[in-house]
Amino acid sequence: MKKELQEKLVGFPIEEFRHNLLSWYKAEKRDLPWRMDQDPYKIWVSEIMLQQTRVDTVIPYFHNFIEKFPTIEALATADEEDVLKAWEGLGYYSRVRNLHAAVKEVKEVYGGIVPNTPEEISKLKGVGPYTRGAILSIAYDIPEPAVDGNVMRVFSRILSIWEDIAKPKSRKTFEDATYELISKEDPSSFNQAVMELGALICTPTSPSCLLCPVREQCTAFEEGVQAELPVKSKKKKPKPLQMAAVVLYDEQGKLYIHKRPSSGLLANLWEYPNVEIDADSEKTYREQLNQFLLEEYTVEADLSELVGTVEHIFSHLIWNISVFVGKINNQPNKDLLPVTLEELQKYAFPVSHQKIYRLYEAEGTAGR
DNA sequence: TACTCGTGGCT
DNA sequence: TAGCCAAGAGT
């Protein structure tokens, strides 16, 4: 442990902090669906869904996912297409691909029981230091730190830690702090209580210090610097990218969709044919799209005029998509799958391509 | 380490 | 409104 942290912990009222925090948590904790029991599988699923994702967003996905895949066995034997569909719209899709693979491993290697040692659980795909600690503490009552953004924010204020929480190496400081402060009697409630406090009281902007159960133990509040903490360096702006996409249809009213590669952005999701536009080219967007369709899919199509644009903002990218529709005149190659509108419902699309479909729908009702 | 990897809500 | 933010992990 770093010397600065050790010094901060000397004389810190640990017992009062724990007691006040846990009493508050027991009285005020939210009634969340993954808090109904201590099923390690359900806690695992919830922790993966909650990564970089708000509680209110996760709740309906969690209900649906557990209904469709109630057990390790059910998820392990499910089709990847169905699993991805249950994640559609949640984002960070590698989470569910890794979860699916890890659940299969738990079934095969651990007899369907989620392992309860740091070493074994860390080997599972998609389980990093936070999720490891969360499962061990919440499902198995083992006093391990589960350091997420909430924990770093809360402890940076409680202990006046001025390290940049955006830097990966500062995580260790907060893990060290947690080892010292965590309740050995109820590590599950302790870890959840710190996160709950971060979500409800010790919020990023304008924390509700007057309602805080550990205000008396908070060194940042004592010094009036709670608004200056945590220190967090800024991330860079997303880079804009010009795209063109087309919803292709044929005489039978089938649509033509493409499965994205198994790695990278939106891996394994389906999409409407699209290409990055060269803004410096002499060719129009429509001409560039036509050329791409021919070269990539051997498609000859009558493209419409522009039917609309879709903007979609990722963490690191902005897609500006010009959308066309097109009647297909020949048989495309195997990289393009013809589907009926009913079949379309089985495939998972990123939100950006759901928006593209809506433009096609609107265009259809308008004229075609 | 720094970058990739989604989405929607909030200020 | 433009940025910021949310129970992070993989590479």
GROMACS .gro file of C-alpha atoms (C1' of nucleotides) in nm:
model
  390
    1MET     CA    1   0.000   0.000   0.000
    2LYS     CA    2   0.118   0.353  -0.074
    3LYS     CA    3   0.240   0.556   0.220
    4GLU     CA    4  -0.003   0.842   0.154
    5LEU     CA    5  -0.298   0.608   0.175
    6GLN     CA    6  -0.167   0.446   0.490
    7GLU     CA    7  -0.140   0.787   0.650
    8LYS     CA    8  -0.495   0.879   0.549
    9LEU     CA    9  -0.624   0.559   0.704
   10VAL     CA   10  -0.451   0.621   1.038
   11GLY     CA   11  -0.716   0.761   1.266
   12PHE     CA   12  -0.994   0.718   1.011
   13PRO     CA   13  -1.312   0.618   1.198
   14ILE     CA   14  -1.358   0.285   1.021
   15GLU     CA   15  -1.623   0.144   1.253
   16GLU     CA   16  -1.844   0.454   1.235
   17PHE     CA   17  -1.807   0.465   0.859
   18ARG     CA   18  -1.908   0.100   0.817
   19HIS     CA   19  -2.196   0.124   1.060
   20ASN     CA   20  -2.342   0.443   0.914
   21LEU     CA   21  -2.300   0.318   0.558
   22LEU     CA   22  -2.452  -0.025   0.621
   23SER     CA   23  -2.743   0.111   0.826
   24TRP     CA   24  -2.823   0.356   0.550
   25TYR     CA   25  -2.797   0.083   0.286
   26LYS     CA   26  -3.030  -0.153   0.469
   27ALA     CA   27  -3.288   0.123   0.501
   28GLU     CA   28  -3.256   0.289   0.163
   29LYS     CA   29  -3.136   0.030  -0.086
   30ARG     CA   30  -3.330   0.007  -0.408
   31ASP     CA   31  -3.545  -0.295  -0.480
   32LEU     CA   32  -3.353  -0.421  -0.784
   33PRO     CA   33  -3.435  -0.747  -0.965
   34TRP     CA   34  -3.086  -0.894  -0.916
   35ARG     CA   35  -3.115  -0.837  -0.542
   36MET     CA   36  -3.397  -1.090  -0.502
   37ASP     CA   37  -3.157  -1.373  -0.421
   38GLN     CA   38  -2.786  -1.460  -0.426
   39ASP     CA   39  -2.786  -1.673  -0.740
   40PRO     CA   40  -2.429  -1.628  -0.870
   41TYR     CA   41  -2.547  -1.666  -1.230
   42LYS     CA   42  -2.801  -1.386  -1.204
   43ILE     CA   43  -2.556  -1.163  -1.020
   44TRP     CA   44  -2.300  -1.233  -1.290
   45VAL     CA   45  -2.544  -1.144  -1.569
   46SER     CA   46  -2.643  -0.824  -1.390
   47GLU     CA   47  -2.282  -0.719  -1.337
   48ILE     CA   48  -2.199  -0.766  -1.705
   49MET     CA   49  -2.507  -0.571  -1.812
   50LEU     CA   50  -2.431  -0.292  -1.565
   51GLN     CA   51  -2.084  -0.228  -1.704
   52GLN     CA   52  -2.091   0.134  -1.828
   53THR     CA   53  -2.470   0.110  -1.838
   54ARG     CA   54  -2.736   0.271  -1.619
   55VAL     CA   55  -2.953   0.071  -1.381
   56ASP     CA   56  -3.275   0.197  -1.541
   57THR     CA   57  -3.155   0.084  -1.882
   58VAL     CA   58  -3.053  -0.259  -1.756
   59ILE     CA   59  -3.369  -0.355  -1.564
   60PRO     CA   60  -3.591  -0.451  -1.861
   61TYR     CA   61  -3.302  -0.627  -2.037
   62PHE     CA   62  -3.226  -0.823  -1.720
   63HIS     CA   63  -3.586  -0.943  -1.683
   64ASN     CA   64  -3.602  -1.048  -2.047
   65PHE     CA   65  -3.260  -1.215  -2.045
   66ILE     CA   66  -3.329  -1.417  -1.730
   67GLU     CA   67  -3.670  -1.517  -1.861
   68LYS     CA   68  -3.514  -1.648  -2.181
   69PHE     CA   69  -3.201  -1.792  -2.018
   70PRO     CA   70  -3.288  -1.863  -1.653
   71THR     CA   71  -2.985  -2.079  -1.573
   72ILE     CA   72  -2.624  -2.146  -1.668
   73GLU     CA   73  -2.747  -2.454  -1.852
   74ALA     CA   74  -3.005  -2.258  -2.051
   75LEU     CA   75  -2.757  -1.993  -2.160
   76ALA     CA   76  -2.480  -2.243  -2.231
   77THR     CA   77  -2.699  -2.435  -2.474
   78ALA     CA   78  -2.863  -2.132  -2.637
   79ASP     CA   79  -2.798  -2.024  -2.997
   80GLU     CA   80  -2.567  -1.728  -3.030
   81GLU     CA   81  -2.818  -1.555  -3.257
   82ASP     CA   82  -3.082  -1.566  -2.982
   83VAL     CA   83  -2.837  -1.450  -2.715
   84LEU     CA   84  -2.728  -1.155  -2.925
   85LYS     CA   85  -3.092  -1.068  -2.995
   86ALA     CA   86  -3.155  -1.048  -2.620
   87TRP     CA   87  -2.870  -0.795  -2.597
   88GLU     CA   88  -2.988  -0.588  -2.896
   89GLY     CA   89  -2.970  -0.218  -2.809
   90LEU     CA   90  -2.769  -0.259  -2.489
   91GLY     CA   91  -2.436  -0.185  -2.654
   92TYR     CA   92  -2.084  -0.315  -2.593
   93TYR     CA   93  -2.179  -0.642  -2.761
   94SER     CA   94  -1.851  -0.820  -2.684
   95ARG     CA   95  -1.984  -0.836  -2.328
   96VAL     CA   96  -2.250  -1.087  -2.424
   97ARG     CA   97  -2.024  -1.283  -2.657
   98ASN     CA   98  -1.775  -1.320  -2.373
   99LEU     CA   99  -2.049  -1.402  -2.124
  100HIS     CA  100  -2.185  -1.673  -2.351
  101ALA     CA  101  -1.840  -1.828  -2.392
  102ALA     CA  102  -1.768  -1.803  -2.019
  103VAL     CA  103  -2.098  -1.966  -1.924
  104LYS     CA  104  -2.020  -2.253  -2.156
  105GLU     CA  105  -1.686  -2.290  -1.981
  106VAL     CA  106  -1.852  -2.290  -1.638
  107LYS     CA  107  -2.083  -2.566  -1.759
  108GLU     CA  108  -1.803  -2.777  -1.900
  109VAL     CA  109  -1.516  -2.711  -1.661
  110TYR     CA  110  -1.691  -2.631  -1.333
  111GLY     CA  111  -2.000  -2.850  -1.363
  112GLY     CA  112  -2.227  -2.552  -1.404
  113ILE     CA  113  -2.121  -2.388  -1.075
  114VAL     CA  114  -1.974  -2.037  -1.095
  115PRO     CA  115  -1.629  -2.069  -0.936
  116ASN     CA  116  -1.565  -1.884  -0.610
  117THR     CA  117  -1.190  -1.822  -0.615
  118PRO     CA  118  -1.026  -1.511  -0.761
  119GLU     CA  119  -0.792  -1.726  -0.972
  120GLU     CA  120  -1.062  -1.936  -1.136
  121ILE     CA  121  -1.315  -1.660  -1.182
  122SER     CA  122  -1.056  -1.431  -1.340
  123LYS     CA  123  -0.999  -1.684  -1.617
  124LEU     CA  124  -1.355  -1.643  -1.740
  125LYS     CA  125  -1.393  -1.425  -2.049
  126GLY     CA  126  -1.529  -1.082  -1.974
  127VAL     CA  127  -1.462  -1.105  -1.602
  128GLY     CA  128  -1.213  -0.835  -1.509
  129PRO     CA  129  -1.106  -0.709  -1.167
  130TYR     CA  130  -1.433  -0.530  -1.094
  131THR     CA  131  -1.668  -0.814  -1.195
  132ARG     CA  132  -1.449  -1.068  -1.017
  133GLY     CA  133  -1.480  -0.875  -0.692
  134ALA     CA  134  -1.849  -0.812  -0.742
  135ILE     CA  135  -1.934  -1.179  -0.790
  136LEU     CA  136  -1.707  -1.296  -0.507
  137SER     CA  137  -1.846  -1.044  -0.260
  138ILE     CA  138  -2.211  -1.019  -0.363
  139ALA     CA  139  -2.276  -1.384  -0.448
  140TYR     CA  140  -2.027  -1.556  -0.217
  141ASP     CA  141  -1.980  -1.312   0.073
  142ILE     CA  142  -1.603  -1.301   0.023
  143PRO     CA  143  -1.437  -0.972   0.131
  144GLU     CA  144  -1.286  -0.871  -0.202
  145PRO     CA  145  -1.291  -0.516  -0.343
  146ALA     CA  146  -1.518  -0.441  -0.638
  147VAL     CA  147  -1.386  -0.108  -0.758
  148ASP     CA  148  -1.601   0.067  -1.015
  149GLY     CA  149  -1.654   0.433  -1.094
  150ASN     CA  150  -1.881   0.477  -0.792
  151VAL     CA  151  -1.627   0.332  -0.552
  152MET     CA  152  -1.350   0.554  -0.686
  153ARG     CA  153  -1.569   0.863  -0.665
  154VAL     CA  154  -1.695   0.787  -0.313
  155PHE     CA  155  -1.356   0.694  -0.169
  156SER     CA  156  -1.176   0.977  -0.344
  157ARG     CA  157  -1.406   1.210  -0.148
  158ILE     CA  158  -1.420   1.018   0.178
  159LEU     CA  159  -1.040   0.995   0.196
  160SER     CA  160  -0.948   1.297  -0.020
  161ILE     CA  161  -0.756   1.097  -0.277
  162TRP     CA  162  -0.641   1.328  -0.556
  163GLU     CA  163  -0.522   1.063  -0.802
  164ASP     CA  164  -0.666   1.077  -1.154
  165ILE     CA  165  -0.933   0.806  -1.154
  166ALA     CA  166  -0.921   0.790  -1.535
  167LYS     CA  167  -0.572   0.636  -1.512
  168PRO     CA  168  -0.576   0.257  -1.487
  169LYS     CA  169  -0.301   0.245  -1.226
  170SER     CA  170  -0.500   0.445  -0.971
  171ARG     CA  171  -0.743   0.154  -0.934
  172LYS     CA  172  -0.499  -0.018  -0.696
  173THR     CA  173  -0.517   0.266  -0.448
  174PHE     CA  174  -0.893   0.220  -0.422
  175GLU     CA  175  -0.862  -0.157  -0.395
  176ASP     CA  176  -0.614  -0.108  -0.112
  177ALA     CA  177  -0.853   0.131   0.058
  178THR     CA  178  -1.140  -0.114   0.019
  179TYR     CA  179  -0.943  -0.398   0.176
  180GLU     CA  180  -0.901  -0.179   0.484
  181LEU     CA  181  -1.256  -0.049   0.503
  182ILE     CA  182  -1.465  -0.345   0.387
  183SER     CA  183  -1.690  -0.519   0.639
  184LYS     CA  184  -1.568  -0.874   0.691
  185GLU     CA  185  -1.908  -0.964   0.835
  186ASP     CA  186  -2.106  -0.844   0.534
  187PRO     CA  187  -1.882  -0.769   0.236
  188SER     CA  188  -2.176  -0.813  -0.002
  189SER     CA  189  -2.374  -0.530   0.154
  190PHE     CA  190  -2.063  -0.319   0.201
  191ASN     CA  191  -1.960  -0.321  -0.165
  192GLN     CA  192  -2.316  -0.267  -0.283
  193ALA     CA  193  -2.363   0.009  -0.026
  194VAL     CA  194  -2.064   0.206  -0.154
  195MET     CA  195  -2.197   0.179  -0.509
  196GLU     CA  196  -2.549   0.264  -0.396
  197LEU     CA  197  -2.417   0.571  -0.215
  198GLY     CA  198  -2.234   0.674  -0.530
  199ALA     CA  199  -2.547   0.629  -0.739
  200LEU     CA  200  -2.794   0.801  -0.505
  201ILE     CA  201  -2.605   1.048  -0.284
  202CYS     CA  202  -2.239   1.088  -0.373
  203THR     CA  203  -2.316   1.169  -0.736
  204PRO     CA  204  -2.064   1.305  -0.988
  205THR     CA  205  -2.217   1.654  -0.998
  206SER     CA  206  -2.383   1.822  -0.702
  207PRO     CA  207  -2.360   1.543  -0.443
  208SER     CA  208  -2.630   1.544  -0.175
  209CYS     CA  209  -2.394   1.584   0.116
  210LEU     CA  210  -2.668   1.702   0.350
  211LEU     CA  211  -2.840   1.367   0.310
  212CYS     CA  212  -2.521   1.163   0.328
  213PRO     CA  213  -2.499   0.901   0.605
  214VAL     CA  214  -2.118   0.924   0.615
  215ARG     CA  215  -2.088   1.301   0.590
  216GLU     CA  216  -1.923   1.312   0.935
  217GLN     CA  217  -1.652   1.072   0.814
  218CYS     CA  218  -1.595   1.248   0.482
  219THR     CA  219  -1.267   1.439   0.466
  220ALA     CA  220  -1.363   1.613   0.141
  221PHE     CA  221  -1.684   1.746   0.298
  222GLU     CA  222  -1.492   1.853   0.604
  223GLU     CA  223  -1.262   2.059   0.384
  224GLY     CA  224  -1.540   2.168   0.146
  225VAL     CA  225  -1.369   2.019  -0.159
  226GLN     CA  226  -1.624   1.750  -0.247
  227ALA     CA  227  -1.701   1.929  -0.574
  228GLU     CA  228  -1.333   1.914  -0.676
  229LEU     CA  229  -1.321   1.537  -0.638
  230PRO     CA  230  -1.271   1.298  -0.798
  231VAL     CA  231  -0.996   1.416  -1.031
  232LYS     CA  232  -1.073   1.279  -1.375
  233SER     CA  233  -0.892   1.365  -1.696
  234LYS     CA  234  -1.104   1.427  -2.006
  235LYS     CA  235  -1.139   1.187  -2.292
  236LYS     CA  236  -1.098   1.290  -2.652
  237LYS     CA  237  -1.378   1.371  -2.893
  238PRO     CA  238  -1.529   1.105  -3.119
  239LYS     CA  239  -1.413   1.116  -3.478
  240PRO     CA  240  -1.681   1.183  -3.745
  241LEU     CA  241  -1.710   0.940  -4.033
  242GLN     CA  242  -1.923   0.983  -4.347
  243MET     CA  243  -2.112   0.668  -4.450
  244ALA     CA  244  -2.374   0.565  -4.704
  245ALA     CA  245  -2.619   0.280  -4.647
  246VAL     CA  246  -2.893   0.120  -4.850
  247VAL     CA  247  -3.197  -0.089  -4.770
  248LEU     CA  248  -3.219  -0.328  -5.063
  249TYR     CA  249  -3.549  -0.497  -5.146
  250ASP     CA  250  -3.670  -0.727  -5.421
  251GLU     CA  251  -3.995  -0.816  -5.602
  252GLN     CA  252  -4.104  -1.041  -5.313
  253GLY     CA  253  -4.053  -0.765  -5.062
  254LYS     CA  254  -3.752  -0.934  -4.906
  255LEU     CA  255  -3.475  -0.725  -4.757
  256TYR     CA  256  -3.104  -0.796  -4.792
  257ILE     CA  257  -2.890  -0.790  -4.479
  258HIS     CA  258  -2.526  -0.856  -4.397
  259LYS     CA  259  -2.362  -1.010  -4.090
  260ARG     CA  260  -2.074  -0.804  -3.954
  261PRO     CA  261  -1.739  -0.973  -3.882
  262SER     CA  262  -1.688  -1.163  -3.556
  263SER     CA  263  -1.450  -0.905  -3.413
  264GLY     CA  264  -1.433  -0.529  -3.388
  265LEU     CA  265  -1.712  -0.274  -3.383
  266LEU     CA  266  -2.062  -0.423  -3.348
  267ALA     CA  267  -1.920  -0.770  -3.401
  268ASN     CA  268  -2.165  -1.038  -3.521
  269LEU     CA  269  -2.452  -0.794  -3.551
  270TRP     CA  270  -2.651  -0.757  -3.873
  271GLU     CA  271  -2.659  -0.446  -4.086
  272TYR     CA  272  -2.785  -0.298  -4.408
  273PRO     CA  273  -2.516  -0.274  -4.676
  274ASN     CA  274  -2.304   0.032  -4.614
  275VAL     CA  275  -1.968   0.181  -4.697
  276GLU     CA  276  -1.748   0.460  -4.575
  277ILE     CA  277  -1.762   0.754  -4.812
  278ASP     CA  278  -1.454   0.922  -4.951
  279ALA     CA  279  -1.541   1.289  -4.917
  280ASP     CA  280  -1.257   1.389  -5.152
  281SER     CA  281  -1.383   1.173  -5.436
  282GLU     CA  282  -1.535   1.322  -5.751
  283LYS     CA  283  -1.806   1.059  -5.732
  284THR     CA  284  -2.137   1.119  -5.557
  285TYR     CA  285  -2.233   0.923  -5.246
  286ARG     CA  286  -2.483   0.732  -5.457
  287GLU     CA  287  -2.218   0.640  -5.713
  288GLN     CA  288  -1.974   0.529  -5.444
  289LEU     CA  289  -2.244   0.316  -5.285
  290ASN     CA  290  -2.336   0.159  -5.620
  291GLN     CA  291  -1.973   0.074  -5.690
  292PHE     CA  292  -1.938  -0.080  -5.344
  293LEU     CA  293  -2.250  -0.293  -5.388
  294LEU     CA  294  -2.119  -0.429  -5.717
  295GLU     CA  295  -1.769  -0.504  -5.591
  296GLU     CA  296  -1.865  -0.638  -5.248
  297TYR     CA  297  -2.190  -0.819  -5.318
  298THR     CA  298  -2.215  -0.835  -5.702
  299VAL     CA  299  -2.533  -0.636  -5.663
  300GLU     CA  300  -2.693  -0.434  -5.939
  301ALA     CA  301  -2.965  -0.214  -5.796
  302ASP     CA  302  -3.169   0.092  -5.881
  303LEU     CA  303  -3.089   0.328  -5.599
  304SER     CA  304  -3.332   0.593  -5.487
  305GLU     CA  305  -3.250   0.952  -5.420
  306LEU     CA  306  -3.138   1.020  -5.063
  307VAL     CA  307  -3.425   0.925  -4.831
  308GLY     CA  308  -3.272   1.066  -4.515
  309THR     CA  309  -2.972   1.074  -4.288
  310VAL     CA  310  -2.889   0.897  -3.965
  311GLU     CA  311  -2.645   1.027  -3.709
  312HIS     CA  312  -2.516   0.779  -3.457
  313ILE     CA  313  -2.271   0.865  -3.184
  314PHE     CA  314  -2.041   0.597  -3.041
  315SER     CA  315  -1.786   0.643  -2.765
  316HIS     CA  316  -1.509   0.712  -3.014
  317LEU     CA  317  -1.686   0.756  -3.349
  318ILE     CA  318  -1.969   0.948  -3.509
  319TRP     CA  319  -2.140   0.789  -3.805
  320ASN     CA  320  -2.308   1.031  -4.040
  321ILE     CA  321  -2.505   0.796  -4.262
  322SER     CA  322  -2.674   0.896  -4.585
  323VAL     CA  323  -2.953   0.648  -4.642
  324PHE     CA  324  -3.085   0.518  -4.974
  325VAL     CA  325  -3.327   0.246  -5.069
  326GLY     CA  326  -3.279   0.027  -5.375
  327LYS     CA  327  -3.459  -0.236  -5.579
  328ILE     CA  328  -3.226  -0.525  -5.640
  329ASN     CA  329  -3.211  -0.654  -5.997
  330ASN     CA  330  -2.999  -0.967  -5.968
  331GLN     CA  331  -2.883  -1.244  -5.738
  332PRO     CA  332  -2.630  -1.112  -5.485
  333ASN     CA  333  -2.347  -1.325  -5.349
  334LYS     CA  334  -2.366  -1.522  -5.026
  335ASP     CA  335  -2.255  -1.233  -4.806
  336LEU     CA  336  -2.603  -1.086  -4.838
  337LEU     CA  337  -2.898  -1.268  -4.681
  338PRO     CA  338  -3.252  -1.221  -4.816
  339VAL     CA  339  -3.509  -1.214  -4.536
  340THR     CA  340  -3.881  -1.158  -4.503
  341LEU     CA  341  -4.006  -0.893  -4.265
  342GLU     CA  342  -4.101  -1.168  -4.022
  343GLU     CA  343  -3.755  -1.325  -4.033
  344LEU     CA  344  -3.602  -0.983  -3.982
  345GLN     CA  345  -3.724  -0.988  -3.621
  346LYS     CA  346  -3.489  -1.275  -3.532
  347TYR     CA  347  -3.173  -1.087  -3.613
  348ALA     CA  348  -2.995  -0.839  -3.389
  349PHE     CA  349  -2.920  -0.495  -3.534
  350PRO     CA  350  -2.729  -0.205  -3.382
  351VAL     CA  351  -2.942   0.097  -3.302
  352SER     CA  352  -2.790   0.287  -3.595
  353HIS     CA  353  -2.930   0.029  -3.837
  354GLN     CA  354  -3.266   0.022  -3.664
  355LYS     CA  355  -3.279   0.392  -3.744
  356ILE     CA  356  -3.192   0.312  -4.107
  357TYR     CA  357  -3.477   0.064  -4.126
  358ARG     CA  358  -3.720   0.322  -3.993
  359LEU     CA  359  -3.629   0.553  -4.281
  360TYR     CA  360  -3.702   0.269  -4.527
  361GLU     CA  361  -4.034   0.208  -4.353
  362ALA     CA  362  -4.129   0.575  -4.374
  363GLU     CA  363  -4.026   0.586  -4.741
  364GLY     CA  364  -4.238   0.277  -4.810
  365THR     CA  365  -4.552   0.421  -4.662
  366ALA     CA  366  -4.487   0.745  -4.849
  367GLY     CA  367  -4.467   0.603  -5.196
  368ARG     CA  368  -4.329   0.268  -5.298
  369DT     C1'  369  -0.070   0.263  -2.147
  370DA     C1'  370  -0.400   0.427  -2.443
  371DC     C1'  371  -0.727   0.297  -2.736
  372DT     C1'  372  -1.142   0.030  -2.871
  373DC     C1'  373  -1.595  -0.090  -2.773
  374DG     C1'  374  -2.264   0.139  -2.755
  375DT     C1'  375  -2.624   0.362  -2.595
  376DG     C1'  376  -2.934   0.687  -2.379
  377DG     C1'  377  -3.012   1.024  -2.020
  378DC     C1'  378  -2.882   1.439  -1.795
  379DT     C1'  379  -2.702   1.912  -1.725
  380DT     C1'  380  -2.655   2.210  -2.688
  381DA     C1'  381  -2.236   1.970  -2.651
  382DG     C1'  382  -2.027   1.740  -2.344
  383DC     C1'  383  -2.042   1.431  -1.976
  384DC     C1'  384  -2.156   1.032  -1.770
  385DA     C1'  385  -2.291   0.500  -1.625
  386DA     C1'  386  -2.192  -0.136  -1.139
  387DG     C1'  387  -1.533  -0.207  -1.728
  388DA     C1'  388  -1.281  -0.544  -2.017
  389DG     C1'  389  -0.982  -0.667  -2.399
  390DT     C1'  390  -0.593  -0.567  -2.650
   0.00000   0.00000   0.00000
